[in-house]
PDB file of C-alpha atoms in Angstrom:
ATOM      1  CA  MET A   1     102.605  89.322 100.172  1.00 51.00           C
ATOM      2  CA  ASN A   2      99.826  91.330  98.203  1.00 57.00           C
ATOM      3  CA  PHE A   3     100.475  94.220  96.358  1.00 59.00           C
ATOM      4  CA  ALA A   4      99.119  96.331  99.617  1.00 61.00           C
ATOM      5  CA  SER A   5     102.920  95.790 101.038  1.00 78.00           C
ATOM      6  CA  LEU A   6     104.335  95.705  97.585  1.00 91.00           C
ATOM      7  CA  PRO A   7     107.968  97.523  98.230  1.00 94.00           C
ATOM      8  CA  SER A   8     107.165 100.826  95.555  1.00 96.00           C
ATOM      9  CA  VAL A   9     108.644 103.917  94.813  1.00 97.00           C
ATOM     10  CA  ASP A  10     107.540 107.072  92.650  1.00 96.00           C
ATOM     11  CA  VAL A  11     109.246 107.663  89.354  1.00 97.00           C
ATOM     12  CA  ALA A  12     110.716 110.652  91.110  1.00 96.00           C
ATOM     13  CA  ALA A  13     113.081 108.413  93.071  1.00 96.00           C
ATOM     14  CA  VAL A  14     114.242 105.764  90.789  1.00 97.00           C
ATOM     15  CA  PRO A  15     118.537 107.389  90.202  1.00 96.00           C
ATOM     16  CA  SER A  16     119.346 108.098  87.031  1.00 92.00           C
ATOM     17  CA  ASP A  17     121.894 104.877  87.477  1.00 93.00           C
ATOM     18  CA  GLY A  18     119.984 102.542  88.699  1.00 95.00           C
ATOM     19  CA  LEU A  19     118.939  99.289  86.813  1.00 97.00           C
ATOM     20  CA  VAL A  20     115.564  99.601  85.723  1.00 98.00           C
ATOM     21  CA  LEU A  21     113.794  96.102  84.722  1.00 98.00           C
ATOM     22  CA  ASP A  22     111.295  96.956  81.735  1.00 98.00           C
ATOM     23  CA  VAL A  23     108.618  93.813  81.473  1.00 98.00           C
ATOM     24  CA  ARG A  24     106.163  95.261  78.882  1.00 98.00           C
ATOM     25  CA  GLU A  25     106.528  93.866  75.579  1.00 97.00           C
ATOM     26  CA  ASP A  26     108.911  93.930  72.765  1.00 97.00           C
ATOM     27  CA  ASP A  27     105.863  96.787  70.603  1.00 97.00           C
ATOM     28  CA  GLU A  28     105.866  98.498  74.271  1.00 98.00           C
ATOM     29  CA  TRP A  29     109.757  98.696  74.504  1.00 98.00           C
ATOM     30  CA  ALA A  30     110.206  99.796  70.531  1.00 98.00           C
ATOM     31  CA  ALA A  31     107.935 102.717  70.916  1.00 98.00           C
ATOM     32  CA  GLY A  32     110.050 104.526  73.924  1.00 98.00           C
ATOM     33  CA  HIS A  33     111.643 103.192  76.856  1.00 98.00           C
ATOM     34  CA  VAL A  34     114.034 104.478  80.111  1.00 97.00           C
ATOM     35  CA  GLU A  35     118.363 104.029  78.444  1.00 96.00           C
ATOM     36  CA  GLY A  36     120.747 101.270  79.856  1.00 96.00           C
ATOM     37  CA  ALA A  37     116.518  99.348  80.640  1.00 97.00           C
ATOM     38  CA  LEU A  38     117.372  96.279  80.993  1.00 97.00           C
ATOM     39  CA  HIS A  39     114.422  94.831  78.983  1.00 98.00           C
ATOM     40  CA  VAL A  40     113.404  91.147  79.928  1.00 98.00           C
ATOM     41  CA  PRO A  41     109.204  91.018  78.889  1.00 97.00           C
ATOM     42  CA  MET A  42     106.795  89.493  81.368  1.00 95.00           C
ATOM     43  CA  SER A  43     105.782  86.273  79.102  1.00 94.00           C
ATOM     44  CA  ASP A  44     109.717  85.838  78.683  1.00 95.00           C
ATOM     45  CA  PHE A  45     110.893  86.275  82.572  1.00 94.00           C
ATOM     46  CA  VAL A  46     110.915  83.152  84.218  1.00 91.00           C
ATOM     47  CA  ALA A  47     112.692  81.853  80.593  1.00 95.00           C
ATOM     48  CA  ARG A  48     115.370  84.765  81.333  1.00 96.00           C
ATOM     49  CA  PHE A  49     115.189  85.161  84.992  1.00 94.00           C
ATOM     50  CA  GLY A  50     119.070  84.530  84.797  1.00 95.00           C
ATOM     51  CA  GLU A  51     120.139  88.208  83.226  1.00 95.00           C
ATOM     52  CA  VAL A  52     117.400  89.127  85.585  1.00 95.00           C
ATOM     53  CA  THR A  53     119.673  88.122  88.397  1.00 93.00           C
ATOM     54  CA  GLU A  54     123.094  88.785  86.664  1.00 95.00           C
ATOM     55  CA  ALA A  55     121.978  92.313  86.623  1.00 95.00           C
ATOM     56  CA  VAL A  56     121.068  92.673  89.972  1.00 94.00           C
ATOM     57  CA  ALA A  57     124.911  90.575  91.416  1.00 88.00           C
ATOM     58  CA  GLU A  58     126.358  92.841  93.424  1.00 84.00           C
ATOM     59  CA  GLY A  59     123.595  94.064  95.316  1.00 86.00           C
ATOM     60  CA  ARG A  60     121.467  96.109  92.882  1.00 92.00           C
ATOM     61  CA  LYS A  61     117.728  96.960  93.659  1.00 96.00           C
ATOM     62  CA  ALA A  62     115.876  96.478  90.736  1.00 97.00           C
ATOM     63  CA  TYR A  63     113.626  99.015  89.072  1.00 98.00           C
ATOM     64  CA  VAL A  64     110.333  96.886  87.524  1.00 98.00           C
ATOM     65  CA  MET A  65     108.499  98.646  85.507  1.00 97.00           C
ATOM     66  CA  CYS A  66     105.677  98.307  82.751  1.00 98.00           C
ATOM     67  CA  ARG A  67     103.395 100.582  81.739  1.00 97.00           C
ATOM     68  CA  VAL A  68     101.372 101.191  84.307  1.00 96.00           C
ATOM     69  CA  GLY A  69     102.972  99.283  86.965  1.00 94.00           C
ATOM     70  CA  GLY A  70     100.373  95.826  87.038  1.00 95.00           C
ATOM     71  CA  ARG A  71     102.635  93.434  85.436  1.00 96.00           C
ATOM     72  CA  SER A  72     105.776  94.635  87.132  1.00 97.00           C
ATOM     73  CA  ALA A  73     104.166  94.830  90.439  1.00 96.00           C
ATOM     74  CA  GLN A  74     103.294  90.600  89.839  1.00 96.00           C
ATOM     75  CA  VAL A  75     107.199  90.595  88.385  1.00 96.00           C
ATOM     76  CA  THR A  76     108.532  92.290  91.667  1.00 97.00           C
ATOM     77  CA  GLN A  77     106.423  90.280  94.031  1.00 96.00           C
ATOM     78  CA  TYR A  78     107.975  86.968  92.481  1.00 95.00           C
ATOM     79  CA  LEU A  79     111.518  89.117  92.480  1.00 96.00           C
ATOM     80  CA  VAL A  80     111.130  90.366  96.010  1.00 95.00           C
ATOM     81  CA  GLN A  81     110.338  85.679  97.073  1.00 94.00           C
ATOM     82  CA  GLN A  82     112.833  84.762  95.751  1.00 93.00           C
ATOM     83  CA  GLY A  83     115.202  86.981  97.519  1.00 93.00           C
ATOM     84  CA  VAL A  84     115.477  90.135  94.765  1.00 94.00           C
ATOM     85  CA  ASP A  85     116.495  93.645  96.371  1.00 96.00           C
ATOM     86  CA  ALA A  86     112.717  94.833  93.687  1.00 97.00           C
ATOM     87  CA  VAL A  87     110.828  97.609  93.844  1.00 97.00           C
ATOM     88  CA  ASN A  88     107.567  98.783  91.707  1.00 98.00           C
ATOM     89  CA  VAL A  89     107.609 102.112  90.240  1.00 98.00           C
ATOM     90  CA  ASP A  90     104.441 103.949  90.404  1.00 96.00           C
ATOM     91  CA  GLY A  91     102.658 104.842  87.565  1.00 97.00           C
ATOM     92  CA  GLY A  92     104.815 102.831  85.401  1.00 98.00           C
ATOM     93  CA  MET A  93     105.898 104.362  82.030  1.00 98.00           C
ATOM     94  CA  LEU A  94     102.620 106.995  81.715  1.00 98.00           C
ATOM     95  CA  ALA A  95     104.296 108.317  84.590  1.00 98.00           C
ATOM     96  CA  TRP A  96     107.957 108.752  84.001  1.00 98.00           C
ATOM     97  CA  ASP A  97     106.815 110.618  80.979  1.00 97.00           C
ATOM     98  CA  GLY A  98     104.467 112.320  82.871  1.00 97.00           C
ATOM     99  CA  ALA A  99     107.192 113.539  84.712  1.00 97.00           C
ATOM    100  CA  GLY A 100     109.025 114.008  82.363  1.00 97.00           C
ATOM    101  CA  ARG A 101     111.809 111.521  82.576  1.00 97.00           C
ATOM    102  CA  PRO A 102     114.281 111.023  79.416  1.00 96.00           C
ATOM    103  CA  MET A 103     112.874 108.030  77.155  1.00 97.00           C
ATOM    104  CA  VAL A 104     114.334 106.907  74.356  1.00 98.00           C
ATOM    105  CA  THR A 105     113.991 104.425  71.335  1.00 97.00           C
ATOM    106  CA  ASP A 106     116.356 102.426  69.579  1.00 94.00           C
ATOM    107  CA  ASN A 107     115.300 103.503  65.959  1.00 95.00           C
ATOM    108  CA  GLY A 108     116.607 107.282  66.864  1.00 94.00           C
ATOM    109  CA  THR A 109     112.255 107.828  66.501  1.00 96.00           C
ATOM    110  CA  PRO A 110     110.704 110.178  68.971  1.00 96.00           C
ATOM    111  CA  ALA A 111     109.761 108.933  72.052  1.00 97.00           C
ATOM    112  CA  PHE A 112     106.513 107.620  73.614  1.00 97.00           C
ATOM    113  CA  VAL A 113     104.507 105.377  75.420  1.00 97.00           C
ATOM    114  CA  LEU A 114     102.332 102.641  73.866  1.00 95.00           C
TER     115      LEU A 114
END
């Protein structure tokens, strides 16, 4: 599968109750993330794959996100190959922020995209 055929959606198409899978690193997550997102850094992804399969167990679609879309495209490709219903979020967190979608931090400071 090449990235051109990868399932992807615009940030506006991510439902507010959708399962967002954030594959950015810890410092990026700490700066700002989607509330309720599942954080599994790409560097830990294979080791923590069980958390992802658990989250999508009820047939939920995973909306995979990173900063701009490169890492999430790789993770989406992997998930699709494993039979998981996953889509890459075009433009990642930069597009999410740019669209005015809400972001939070764990410590209550203003959220931003690192």
